[in-house]
Short mmCIF file of C-alpha atoms in Angstrom, two decimals:
data_model
loop_
_atom_site.label_atom_id
_atom_site.label_comp_id
_atom_site.label_asym_id
_atom_site.label_seq_id
_atom_site.Cartn_x
_atom_site.Cartn_y
_atom_site.Cartn_z
CA MET J 30 12.41 -12.03 4.56
CA VAL J 31 8.81 -12.28 3.69
CA THR J 32 6.95 -14.91 5.61
CA ILE J 33 3.43 -16.19 5.69
CA SER J 34 2.95 -14.63 9.13
CA SER J 35 4.05 -11.21 7.98
CA ILE J 36 1.61 -11.46 5.02
CA LYS J 37 -1.14 -12.31 7.34
CA ASP J 38 -0.31 -9.48 9.60
CA LYS J 39 -0.26 -6.98 6.64
CA ALA J 40 -3.47 -8.49 5.22
CA ARG J 41 -5.25 -8.05 8.56
CA LYS J 42 -3.87 -4.49 9.11
CA TYR J 43 -4.92 -3.64 5.54
CA VAL J 44 -8.52 -4.84 5.88
CA LYS J 45 -8.89 -3.00 9.13
CA SER J 46 -7.40 0.26 7.70
CA LEU J 47 -9.71 -0.09 4.74
CA GLN J 48 -12.79 -0.46 6.87
CA ALA J 49 -11.77 2.49 8.99
CA ARG J 50 -11.08 4.73 5.89
CA ILE J 51 -14.44 3.78 4.32
CA PHE J 52 -16.16 4.23 7.72
CA ILE J 53 -14.66 7.78 8.10
CA ILE J 54 -15.49 8.76 4.39
CA PHE J 55 -19.17 7.67 4.94
CA ILE J 56 -19.28 9.52 8.29
CA LEU J 57 -17.82 12.74 6.70
CA VAL J 58 -19.95 12.46 3.55
CA GLY J 59 -23.11 11.85 5.61
CA MET J 60 -22.68 14.19 8.47
CA LEU J 61 -21.24 17.23 6.84
CA PRO J 62 -24.53 17.83 4.88
CA ILE J 63 -26.59 17.39 7.96
CA PHE J 64 -24.73 20.08 10.00
CA LEU J 65 -24.72 22.37 6.95
CA MET J 66 -28.45 21.69 6.43
CA LYS J 67 -29.10 22.74 10.05
CA ASN J 68 -27.49 26.14 9.43
CA VAL J 69 -29.44 26.61 6.24
CA ILE J 70 -32.68 25.52 7.74
CA LEU J 71 -32.31 27.87 10.74
CA GLU J 72 -31.21 30.89 8.67
CA ASN J 73 -34.04 30.33 6.12
CA TYR J 74 -36.45 30.23 8.92
CA GLU J 75 -35.22 33.21 10.57
CA LYS J 76 -35.23 35.10 7.31
CA GLN J 77 -38.68 34.22 6.41
CA ALA J 78 -40.08 34.77 9.93
CA VAL J 79 -38.58 38.25 9.99
CA ALA J 80 -39.95 38.99 6.50
CA GLN J 81 -43.41 37.69 7.49
CA LYS J 82 -43.50 39.80 10.65
CA ALA J 83 -42.29 42.90 8.85
CA GLU J 84 -44.86 42.40 6.12
CA MET J 85 -47.69 42.19 8.79
CA ILE J 86 -46.57 45.19 10.73
CA ARG J 87 -46.29 47.24 7.49
CA SER J 88 -49.68 46.22 6.36
CA GLN J 89 -51.21 47.35 9.69
CA SER J 90 -49.06 50.41 9.85
CA GLN J 91 -50.21 51.36 6.43
CA GLN J 92 -53.88 51.68 7.63
CA ILE J 93 -52.76 53.92 10.50
CA VAL J 94 -50.76 55.96 8.32
CA GLU J 95 -53.79 56.77 6.25
CA GLN J 96 -55.73 57.95 9.30
CA VAL J 97 -52.69 60.06 10.31
CA SER J 98 -52.79 61.69 7.04
CA GLU J 99 -56.42 62.28 6.91
CA THR J 100 -56.62 63.93 10.34
CA SER J 101 -53.52 66.12 9.75
CA TYR J 102 -52.12 64.59 12.77
CA VAL J 103 -48.47 65.37 11.68
CA LYS J 104 -49.38 69.01 11.48
CA GLY J 105 -50.32 69.10 15.20
CA LYS J 106 -53.92 68.49 15.17
CA ALA J 107 -54.78 66.01 17.95
CA SER J 108 -56.78 62.81 17.26
CA LYS J 109 -57.60 60.32 20.06
CA LEU J 110 -58.38 57.67 17.41
CA VAL J 111 -54.91 57.82 16.09
CA ASP J 112 -53.45 57.87 19.46
CA THR J 113 -55.33 54.78 20.50
CA GLU J 114 -54.42 52.99 17.30
CA LEU J 115 -50.72 53.86 17.69
CA LYS J 116 -50.79 52.53 21.37
CA GLN J 117 -52.68 49.44 20.19
CA LEU J 118 -50.01 48.80 17.51
CA ALA J 119 -47.16 49.20 19.91
CA ASN J 120 -48.87 46.93 22.59
CA LEU J 121 -49.62 44.45 19.95
CA TYR J 122 -45.96 43.86 19.23
CA ASN J 123 -44.51 45.02 22.54
CA GLY J 124 -42.79 47.65 20.55
CA ARG J 125 -42.44 51.40 20.02
CA VAL J 126 -43.97 53.66 17.50
CA ILE J 127 -42.71 57.25 16.72
CA ILE J 128 -44.53 59.91 14.45
CA VAL J 129 -42.05 62.53 12.86
CA ASN J 130 -43.05 65.68 11.10
CA SER J 131 -41.57 67.27 8.16
CA ASN J 132 -39.33 69.33 10.52
CA PHE J 133 -37.77 66.06 11.81
CA MET J 134 -39.60 66.62 15.05
CA ILE J 135 -40.89 63.80 17.05
CA ILE J 136 -44.72 64.72 17.64
CA ARG J 137 -45.80 61.25 18.98
CA ASP J 138 -43.80 58.68 20.89
CA THR J 139 -45.65 55.70 22.48
CA TYR J 140 -42.91 55.53 25.02
CA GLY J 141 -43.48 59.30 25.92
CA ILE J 142 -39.97 59.99 26.30
CA ASP J 143 -38.70 61.69 23.12
CA GLU J 144 -41.60 63.87 22.06
CA ASP J 145 -40.63 67.35 20.81
CA LYS J 146 -37.19 66.21 20.08
CA VAL J 147 -35.52 66.23 16.73
CA ILE J 148 -34.57 63.08 15.10
CA ILE J 149 -32.16 62.83 12.11
CA SER J 150 -30.87 59.53 10.89
CA GLU J 151 -30.08 57.92 7.40
CA GLU J 152 -33.43 55.96 7.46
CA VAL J 153 -35.45 58.98 8.15
CA LEU J 154 -33.68 60.98 5.50
CA GLN J 155 -34.10 58.28 2.95
CA CYS J 156 -37.77 57.86 3.86
CA PHE J 157 -38.52 61.64 3.41
CA LEU J 158 -36.84 61.22 -0.08
CA GLY J 159 -39.29 58.42 -0.89
CA THR J 160 -37.51 55.24 0.22
CA ASP J 161 -38.78 53.49 3.10
CA SER J 162 -36.69 50.97 4.95
CA THR J 163 -36.83 47.66 6.97
CA ASN J 164 -33.76 46.84 9.18
CA TYR J 165 -33.35 43.72 11.12
CA ASN J 166 -30.68 43.88 13.93
CA LYS J 167 -29.78 40.27 14.67
CA ASP J 168 -27.43 40.95 17.52
CA TYR J 169 -29.94 43.15 19.54
CA ARG J 170 -32.99 41.14 18.20
CA PHE J 171 -35.21 43.99 17.03
CA LEU J 172 -36.85 44.98 13.89
CA GLU J 173 -37.10 48.73 12.83
CA MET J 174 -39.05 50.01 9.77
CA THR J 175 -40.01 53.45 8.50
CA VAL J 176 -43.32 54.28 6.68
CA PRO J 177 -43.96 57.70 4.98
CA VAL J 178 -47.09 59.74 5.73
CA LYS J 179 -48.21 61.17 2.45
CA ASN J 180 -50.57 64.00 1.77
CA ASP J 181 -53.61 62.92 -0.07
CA ALA J 182 -53.82 65.85 -2.23
CA ASP J 183 -50.47 66.05 -3.82
CA HIS J 184 -48.88 62.81 -2.48
CA THR J 185 -45.99 64.74 -0.73
CA ILE J 186 -44.37 63.18 2.18
CA GLU J 187 -45.31 65.26 5.22
CA GLY J 188 -44.18 62.86 7.94
CA ILE J 189 -42.82 59.55 8.94
CA MET J 190 -43.93 56.70 11.13
CA ILE J 191 -41.09 54.78 12.73
CA ILE J 192 -42.02 51.30 14.07
CA SER J 193 -39.46 49.38 16.41
CA VAL J 194 -40.39 46.02 17.76
CA PRO J 195 -38.44 43.24 19.47
CA THR J 196 -38.08 39.95 17.57
CA ASN J 197 -37.97 37.56 20.71
CA ASP J 198 -40.69 35.37 19.16
CA VAL J 199 -38.63 34.85 16.05
CA ASN J 200 -35.47 33.80 18.05
CA ASP J 201 -37.62 31.60 20.28
CA GLY J 202 -39.07 29.94 17.31
CA ARG J 203 -35.55 29.60 15.76
CA ASP J 204 -34.31 28.02 19.04
CA ALA J 205 -37.09 25.62 19.13
CA LEU J 206 -36.44 24.49 15.63
CA GLY J 207 -32.88 24.19 16.22
CA ASN J 208 -33.66 21.70 19.11
CA THR J 209 -35.85 19.68 16.73
CA VAL J 210 -33.05 19.77 13.97
CA TRP J 211 -30.44 18.61 16.78
CA ILE J 212 -32.68 15.74 17.64
CA LEU J 213 -33.01 14.88 13.94
CA GLN J 214 -29.30 15.17 13.59
CA ILE J 215 -28.58 12.70 16.37
CA ILE J 216 -31.08 10.18 14.85
CA LEU J 217 -29.60 10.48 11.42
CA ALA J 218 -25.95 10.32 12.82
CA ILE J 219 -26.90 7.08 14.33
CA LEU J 220 -28.38 5.90 11.11
CA ILE J 221 -25.41 7.11 9.00
CA CYS J 222 -22.97 5.44 11.47
CA SER J 223 -24.79 2.19 11.32
CA THR J 224 -24.98 2.39 7.52
CA ALA J 225 -21.32 3.39 7.31
CA TYR J 226 -20.35 0.45 9.57
CA TYR J 227 -22.38 -2.01 7.32
CA VAL J 228 -21.28 -0.77 3.97
CA SER J 229 -17.52 -0.75 5.09
CA ARG J 230 -18.07 -4.26 6.07
CA LEU J 231 -19.78 -5.03 2.84
CA LEU J 232 -17.20 -3.46 0.58
CA THR J 233 -14.21 -5.02 2.39
CA ARG J 234 -15.85 -8.51 2.50
CA PRO J 235 -13.85 -9.62 -0.59
CA PHE J 236 -10.62 -8.43 0.93
CA GLY J 237 -11.71 -10.41 4.23
CA LYS J 238 -11.96 -13.62 2.03
CA ILE J 239 -8.33 -13.22 0.94
CA THR J 240 -7.22 -12.73 4.64
CA LYS J 241 -9.44 -15.70 5.80
CA SER J 242 -7.59 -17.82 3.00
CA LEU J 243 -4.22 -16.52 4.32
CA GLU J 244 -5.39 -17.63 7.80
CA GLY J 245 -5.97 -21.05 6.52
CA VAL J 246 -2.26 -21.44 5.73
CA ARG J 247 -0.70 -22.53 9.01
CA GLY J 248 2.72 -24.07 9.11
CA GLY J 249 2.48 -25.35 5.57
CA VAL J 250 1.19 -24.50 2.11
CA SER J 251 -2.47 -24.41 1.40
CA GLU J 252 -3.68 -26.52 -1.39
CA GLN J 253 -6.79 -24.41 -2.27
CA GLU J 254 -6.50 -21.47 -4.56
CA ILE J 255 -8.77 -18.65 -4.42
CA SER J 256 -10.84 -16.60 -6.93
CA ILE J 257 -12.43 -13.44 -5.91
CA PRO J 258 -13.63 -11.56 -8.94
CA ASP J 259 -15.80 -8.93 -6.98
CA TYR J 260 -13.42 -6.08 -7.70
CA THR J 261 -10.64 -5.68 -10.01
CA GLU J 262 -8.30 -5.19 -7.14
CA THR J 263 -9.51 -8.42 -5.41
CA GLN J 264 -9.11 -10.34 -8.72
CA LEU J 265 -5.54 -8.97 -8.85
CA LEU J 266 -4.85 -9.96 -5.34
CA SER J 267 -6.31 -13.39 -5.92
CA GLU J 268 -4.07 -13.91 -8.84
CA ALA J 269 -1.04 -12.73 -6.97
CA TYR J 270 -2.00 -14.91 -3.88
CA ASN J 271 -2.37 -17.89 -6.18
CA ARG J 272 0.99 -17.25 -7.75
CA MET J 273 2.65 -17.04 -4.34
CA LEU J 274 0.90 -20.33 -3.37
CA GLN J 275 2.49 -22.01 -6.50
CA ARG J 276 5.98 -20.52 -5.63
CA MET J 277 5.45 -21.82 -1.97
CA LYS J 278 4.43 -25.18 -3.18
CA ILE J 279 7.40 -25.36 -5.38
CA GLN J 280 9.82 -24.08 -2.73
CA GLU J 281 8.29 -26.59 -0.06
CA ASP J 282 8.41 -29.50 -2.66
CA SER J 283 12.33 -28.46 -3.41
CA ARG J 284 12.85 -28.18 0.47
CA GLN J 285 11.51 -31.52 1.13
CA GLU J 286 13.33 -33.01 -1.78
CA PHE J 287 16.51 -31.28 -0.67
CA VAL J 288 16.21 -32.70 2.84
CA SER J 289 15.49 -36.01 1.65
CA ASN J 290 18.43 -36.04 -0.72
CA VAL J 291 20.69 -34.61 1.95
CA SER J 292 19.66 -37.53 4.41
CA HIS J 293 20.25 -40.21 1.77
CA GLU J 294 23.55 -38.66 0.53
CA LEU J 295 24.82 -38.40 4.05
CA LYS J 296 23.52 -41.74 5.27
CA THR J 297 24.88 -43.75 2.30
CA PRO J 298 28.66 -43.42 3.13
CA ILE J 299 27.91 -43.94 6.97
CA THR J 300 25.98 -47.15 6.02
CA SER J 301 28.99 -48.43 4.02
CA MET J 302 31.34 -47.52 6.81
CA LYS J 303 28.93 -49.45 9.18
CA VAL J 304 28.95 -52.53 6.97
CA LEU J 305 32.62 -52.68 6.48
CA ALA J 306 33.26 -52.16 10.30
CA ASP J 307 30.83 -54.78 11.16
CA SER J 308 32.44 -57.18 8.72
CA LEU J 309 35.85 -56.68 10.30
CA LEU J 310 34.40 -57.01 13.85
CA ALA J 311 32.41 -60.23 12.98
CA GLN J 312 35.81 -61.95 11.89
CA ASP J 313 38.59 -63.20 14.11
CA ASP J 314 42.30 -62.91 12.95
CA VAL J 315 41.41 -60.74 9.93
CA PRO J 316 44.11 -61.09 7.25
CA VAL J 317 46.21 -58.00 6.93
CA GLU J 318 45.42 -57.58 3.22
CA LEU J 319 41.77 -57.74 3.88
CA TYR J 320 42.02 -55.36 6.88
CA LYS J 321 43.97 -52.79 4.69
CA GLU J 322 41.34 -53.06 1.98
CA PHE J 323 38.36 -52.64 4.20
CA MET J 324 40.20 -49.60 5.96
CA GLY J 325 41.00 -48.10 2.65
CA ASP J 326 37.30 -48.41 1.63
CA ILE J 327 36.31 -46.76 4.87
CA ALA J 328 38.70 -43.94 4.36
CA GLU J 329 37.22 -43.50 0.80
CA GLU J 330 33.70 -43.24 2.39
CA ILE J 331 35.03 -40.69 4.86
CA ASP J 332 36.43 -38.54 2.07
CA ARG J 333 33.13 -38.91 0.32
CA GLU J 334 31.19 -37.70 3.39
CA ASN J 335 33.61 -34.83 3.88
CA LYS J 336 33.21 -33.67 0.27
CA ILE J 337 29.40 -33.87 0.55
CA ILE J 338 29.58 -31.67 3.77
CA SER J 339 32.05 -29.38 2.10
CA ASP J 340 29.70 -28.76 -0.87
CA LEU J 341 26.74 -28.33 1.39
CA LEU J 342 28.44 -25.68 3.34
CA SER J 343 29.47 -23.95 0.13
CA LEU J 344 25.86 -24.03 -1.08
CA VAL J 345 24.62 -22.52 2.09
CA LYS J 346 27.08 -19.74 1.85
CA MET J 347 25.83 -19.16 -1.67
CA ASP J 348 22.31 -18.84 -0.43
CA ARG J 349 23.12 -16.08 1.96
CA LYS J 350 22.24 -12.42 1.11
CA SER J 351 24.51 -10.42 -1.12
CA SER J 352 25.96 -8.62 1.92
CA ASP J 353 28.06 -11.63 2.42
CA VAL J 354 29.67 -11.10 -1.06
CA ASN J 355 33.19 -10.03 -0.95
CA ILE J 356 33.49 -7.78 -4.12
CA GLN J 357 37.04 -6.87 -5.28
CA GLU J 358 38.69 -5.66 -8.59
CA THR J 359 40.09 -8.94 -9.93
CA ASN J 360 42.11 -9.94 -12.84
CA ILE J 361 40.02 -12.58 -14.41
CA ASN J 362 42.94 -13.84 -16.77
CA GLN J 363 45.00 -14.62 -13.76
CA LEU J 364 42.17 -16.15 -11.83
CA ILE J 365 41.28 -18.67 -14.63
CA GLU J 366 45.06 -19.38 -15.07
CA LEU J 367 45.47 -20.33 -11.41
CA ILE J 368 42.29 -22.66 -11.75
CA LEU J 369 43.67 -24.49 -14.65
CA LYS J 370 47.12 -24.68 -13.03
CA ARG J 371 45.54 -26.54 -9.87
CA LEU J 372 43.53 -28.85 -12.23
CA ARG J 373 46.14 -29.82 -14.78
CA PRO J 374 47.64 -32.65 -12.62
CA ILE J 375 44.07 -34.34 -12.53
CA ALA J 376 43.69 -33.81 -16.26
CA ALA J 377 47.20 -35.36 -16.87
CA GLU J 378 46.24 -38.51 -14.99
CA ARG J 379 43.74 -39.24 -17.87
CA ASN J 380 45.93 -37.53 -20.61
CA ILE J 381 43.29 -34.82 -21.20
CA ASP J 382 44.48 -31.80 -22.92
CA LEU J 383 43.58 -28.66 -20.94
CA VAL J 384 43.73 -25.38 -23.01
CA LEU J 385 43.08 -21.73 -22.29
CA GLU J 386 42.20 -19.17 -24.93
CA SER J 387 42.23 -15.69 -23.88
CA PHE J 388 41.56 -12.84 -26.14
CA LYS J 389 41.92 -9.73 -23.97
CA PRO J 390 42.98 -8.79 -20.45
CA ILE J 391 40.00 -8.51 -18.29
CA MET J 392 39.46 -6.61 -15.02
CA ALA J 393 36.11 -7.04 -13.24
CA GLU J 394 34.36 -6.61 -9.82
CA VAL J 395 33.74 -10.12 -8.56
CA ASP J 396 33.95 -12.34 -5.41
CA GLU J 397 37.19 -14.19 -6.31
CA THR J 398 36.60 -17.08 -3.77
CA LYS J 399 32.85 -17.71 -5.03
CA LEU J 400 33.64 -17.23 -8.68
CA THR J 401 36.72 -19.53 -8.43
CA LEU J 402 34.55 -22.16 -7.02
CA ALA J 403 32.13 -21.95 -9.73
CA LEU J 404 34.41 -22.10 -12.62
CA SER J 405 36.51 -24.90 -11.01
CA ASN J 406 33.49 -26.96 -10.98
CA LEU J 407 32.74 -26.44 -14.56
CA VAL J 408 36.48 -27.22 -15.57
CA GLU J 409 36.76 -30.29 -13.18
CA ASN J 410 33.35 -31.63 -14.57
CA GLY J 411 34.79 -31.31 -17.98
CA ILE J 412 37.81 -33.36 -16.89
CA LYS J 413 36.03 -35.93 -14.80
CA TYR J 414 33.16 -36.60 -17.40
CA ASN J 415 35.50 -37.03 -20.27
CA HIS J 416 37.06 -39.72 -22.37
CA GLU J 417 40.76 -40.73 -22.11
CA ASP J 418 42.84 -38.63 -24.30
CA GLY J 419 40.10 -35.91 -24.53
CA TRP J 420 40.40 -32.24 -24.26
CA VAL J 421 38.81 -29.40 -22.36
CA HIS J 422 39.06 -25.84 -23.91
CA VAL J 423 38.45 -22.74 -21.79
CA SER J 424 37.96 -19.50 -23.65
CA LEU J 425 37.84 -15.98 -22.12
CA ASN J 426 36.24 -12.93 -23.89
CA VAL J 427 34.77 -9.50 -22.85
CA ASP J 428 32.69 -6.64 -24.29
CA ASN J 429 31.86 -3.28 -22.81
CA ARG J 430 29.55 -4.71 -20.22
CA TYR J 431 30.16 -8.50 -19.54
CA PHE J 432 32.95 -10.80 -19.55
CA TYR J 433 32.34 -14.40 -20.94
CA VAL J 434 33.77 -17.82 -19.81
CA LYS J 435 33.13 -20.68 -22.20
CA VAL J 436 34.11 -24.31 -21.04
CA GLU J 437 34.01 -26.97 -23.73
CA ASP J 438 34.96 -30.60 -23.48
CA SER J 439 34.95 -33.81 -25.61
CA GLY J 440 33.12 -35.79 -22.87
CA ILE J 441 30.17 -38.14 -22.51
CA GLY J 442 27.61 -35.31 -23.03
CA ILE J 443 24.35 -34.78 -21.32
CA SER J 444 21.01 -36.10 -22.63
CA GLU J 445 18.20 -33.31 -23.68
CA ALA J 446 16.08 -34.47 -20.83
CA ASP J 447 18.82 -34.30 -18.11
CA GLN J 448 19.89 -30.66 -19.27
CA GLU J 449 16.71 -29.24 -17.67
CA HIS J 450 17.67 -30.65 -14.11
CA ILE J 451 21.42 -30.52 -14.02
CA PHE J 452 21.54 -27.28 -11.88
CA GLU J 453 19.19 -28.92 -9.24
CA ARG J 454 20.78 -30.06 -6.11
CA PHE J 455 21.79 -33.66 -5.92
CA TYR J 456 20.91 -34.23 -9.51
CA ARG J 457 23.14 -36.44 -11.42
CA ALA J 458 22.75 -36.98 -15.08
CA ASP J 459 25.01 -40.18 -15.04
CA LYS J 460 24.28 -41.52 -11.63
CA SER J 461 26.60 -44.58 -11.91
CA HIS J 462 29.57 -42.58 -13.46
CA SER J 463 29.18 -39.95 -10.73
CA ARG J 464 29.39 -42.58 -8.07
CA GLU J 465 32.46 -43.86 -9.49
CA ILE J 466 34.28 -40.57 -9.72
CA GLY J 467 32.92 -39.31 -6.35
CA GLY J 468 30.43 -36.58 -7.45
CA THR J 469 28.07 -35.17 -5.04
CA GLY J 470 25.52 -33.79 -7.33
CA LEU J 471 26.09 -30.13 -5.82
CA GLY J 472 28.83 -28.87 -8.05
CA LEU J 473 26.57 -27.43 -10.76
CA ALA J 474 24.03 -25.97 -8.18
CA ILE J 475 27.00 -24.15 -6.36
CA THR J 476 28.09 -22.91 -9.72
CA ARG J 477 24.79 -21.61 -10.65
CA SER J 478 24.24 -19.80 -7.24
CA ALA J 479 27.67 -18.16 -7.59
CA VAL J 480 27.04 -16.83 -11.07
CA LEU J 481 23.47 -15.67 -10.04
CA MET J 482 25.07 -13.91 -7.01
CA HIS J 483 27.01 -11.89 -9.36
CA HIS J 484 23.83 -11.20 -11.40
CA GLY J 485 25.22 -13.23 -14.45
CA ALA J 486 23.70 -16.04 -16.39
CA ILE J 487 24.94 -19.62 -17.23
CA LYS J 488 23.79 -21.88 -20.08
CA VAL J 489 24.51 -25.39 -21.20
CA TYR J 490 24.72 -26.92 -24.77
CA SER J 491 25.39 -30.50 -24.92
CA LYS J 492 24.55 -33.66 -27.03
CA GLU J 493 24.90 -37.11 -25.60
CA GLY J 494 28.16 -38.75 -26.56
CA GLU J 495 29.54 -35.60 -28.24
CA GLY J 496 30.69 -33.44 -25.30
CA THR J 497 29.34 -30.42 -23.41
CA THR J 498 29.62 -26.45 -23.61
CA PHE J 499 29.02 -24.35 -20.69
CA THR J 500 28.88 -20.51 -21.22
CA VAL J 501 28.99 -18.03 -18.33
CA ARG J 502 28.28 -14.29 -18.48
CA ILE J 503 29.37 -11.96 -15.74
CA PRO J 504 29.00 -8.04 -15.48
CA LEU J 505 32.25 -6.22 -15.34
CA LYS J 506 30.75 -3.87 -12.70
CA TYR J 507 28.95 -5.43 -9.67
CA VAL J 508 25.55 -3.73 -8.71
CA GLU J 509 23.98 -4.24 -5.31
#
């Protein structure tokens, strides 16, 4: 059962969940680019730093290579100037410089450990073929490049210079930049979290207004409708909320009216009995005839009270969930014949002709007890609110989906204004006549509830002074 309390809880949970989802989305959308940006920045920095260092080393190496070529250093001719410059280059970058001649022999090693050894590698071979190389080893943090030594006369490659330098400075710069970016990430993360929180609150504010409106409904029905056109969703929710309020107001008014009517209807017989009893008690030596008359009136009031209570209990049973419905395959023709059999003595007292007209045998899935009560009320009303020597015709028909029961009478009829209310609880179209015949005003409400419980429909056609016709349509197969 849906209650205001459950709606409030669901609304609060929905707003909190929506805020959390918006907050998380903003965090993801804002933070992911920052973390990706960090990697991109550091990668680009490292690539540019290595490229700049390589370009600087190559530029300085090219000057030394020209001197190596001019002094025939690769052919074994000694040159202190070249040795000095090679050593200075190695010391400048804290690296190693190797000169290789055309026979792949190392003729100069600034480390002094591999001289007169042969070196053959892919980079050396490619350089002798005219393709110099620059390789950066990220794992071991060093940069290695090859520079060809060309003969000035014929431009043939007669040797190679191999330079190998560490890149600790590049990695140190990368780490320092990483720390700076990390601080920037923290600052941006705080800003993004703050912005996400603010935006999530801002975007869910219209939904919060609806929740606040629901909070205002405490123990009753709010009189104030809401209109929140900020979003399409909030506008639709506002309209749904206002429709719910209208239904609640109608239900609350109906409930209060029902309670008032029940109190009045139950109190009236008790008041009558109290007046009659007090009248007897106030008199001494009450005549037997008067005593019997008053006791008869008290007995009638007790019967009336009992009928009101019985009808109320029937109506309460009708209002229960469909799980209380006892559905069985029932012969509708026999059911109506039994109803008319029980009511014929009442009709005979007023000389009312009670006729059944049945066209086909009908088997349907119904709650026999509840349907009997509903149809009995219709036929009994046709008898009670009829003229002497009148008639009540009951007809039964069927198609492939529904069976139909029509109850017609030649009675006093119902005014057009009253027809809209006759299915309401305790409503009486002819109040004075209803009192005389002992009507409680619950019969048609019970009938309508029983018909709706079977997922059927009931309609009334009447003209004041010319009789009334009720038509009932019930599905042959009951569907939960």
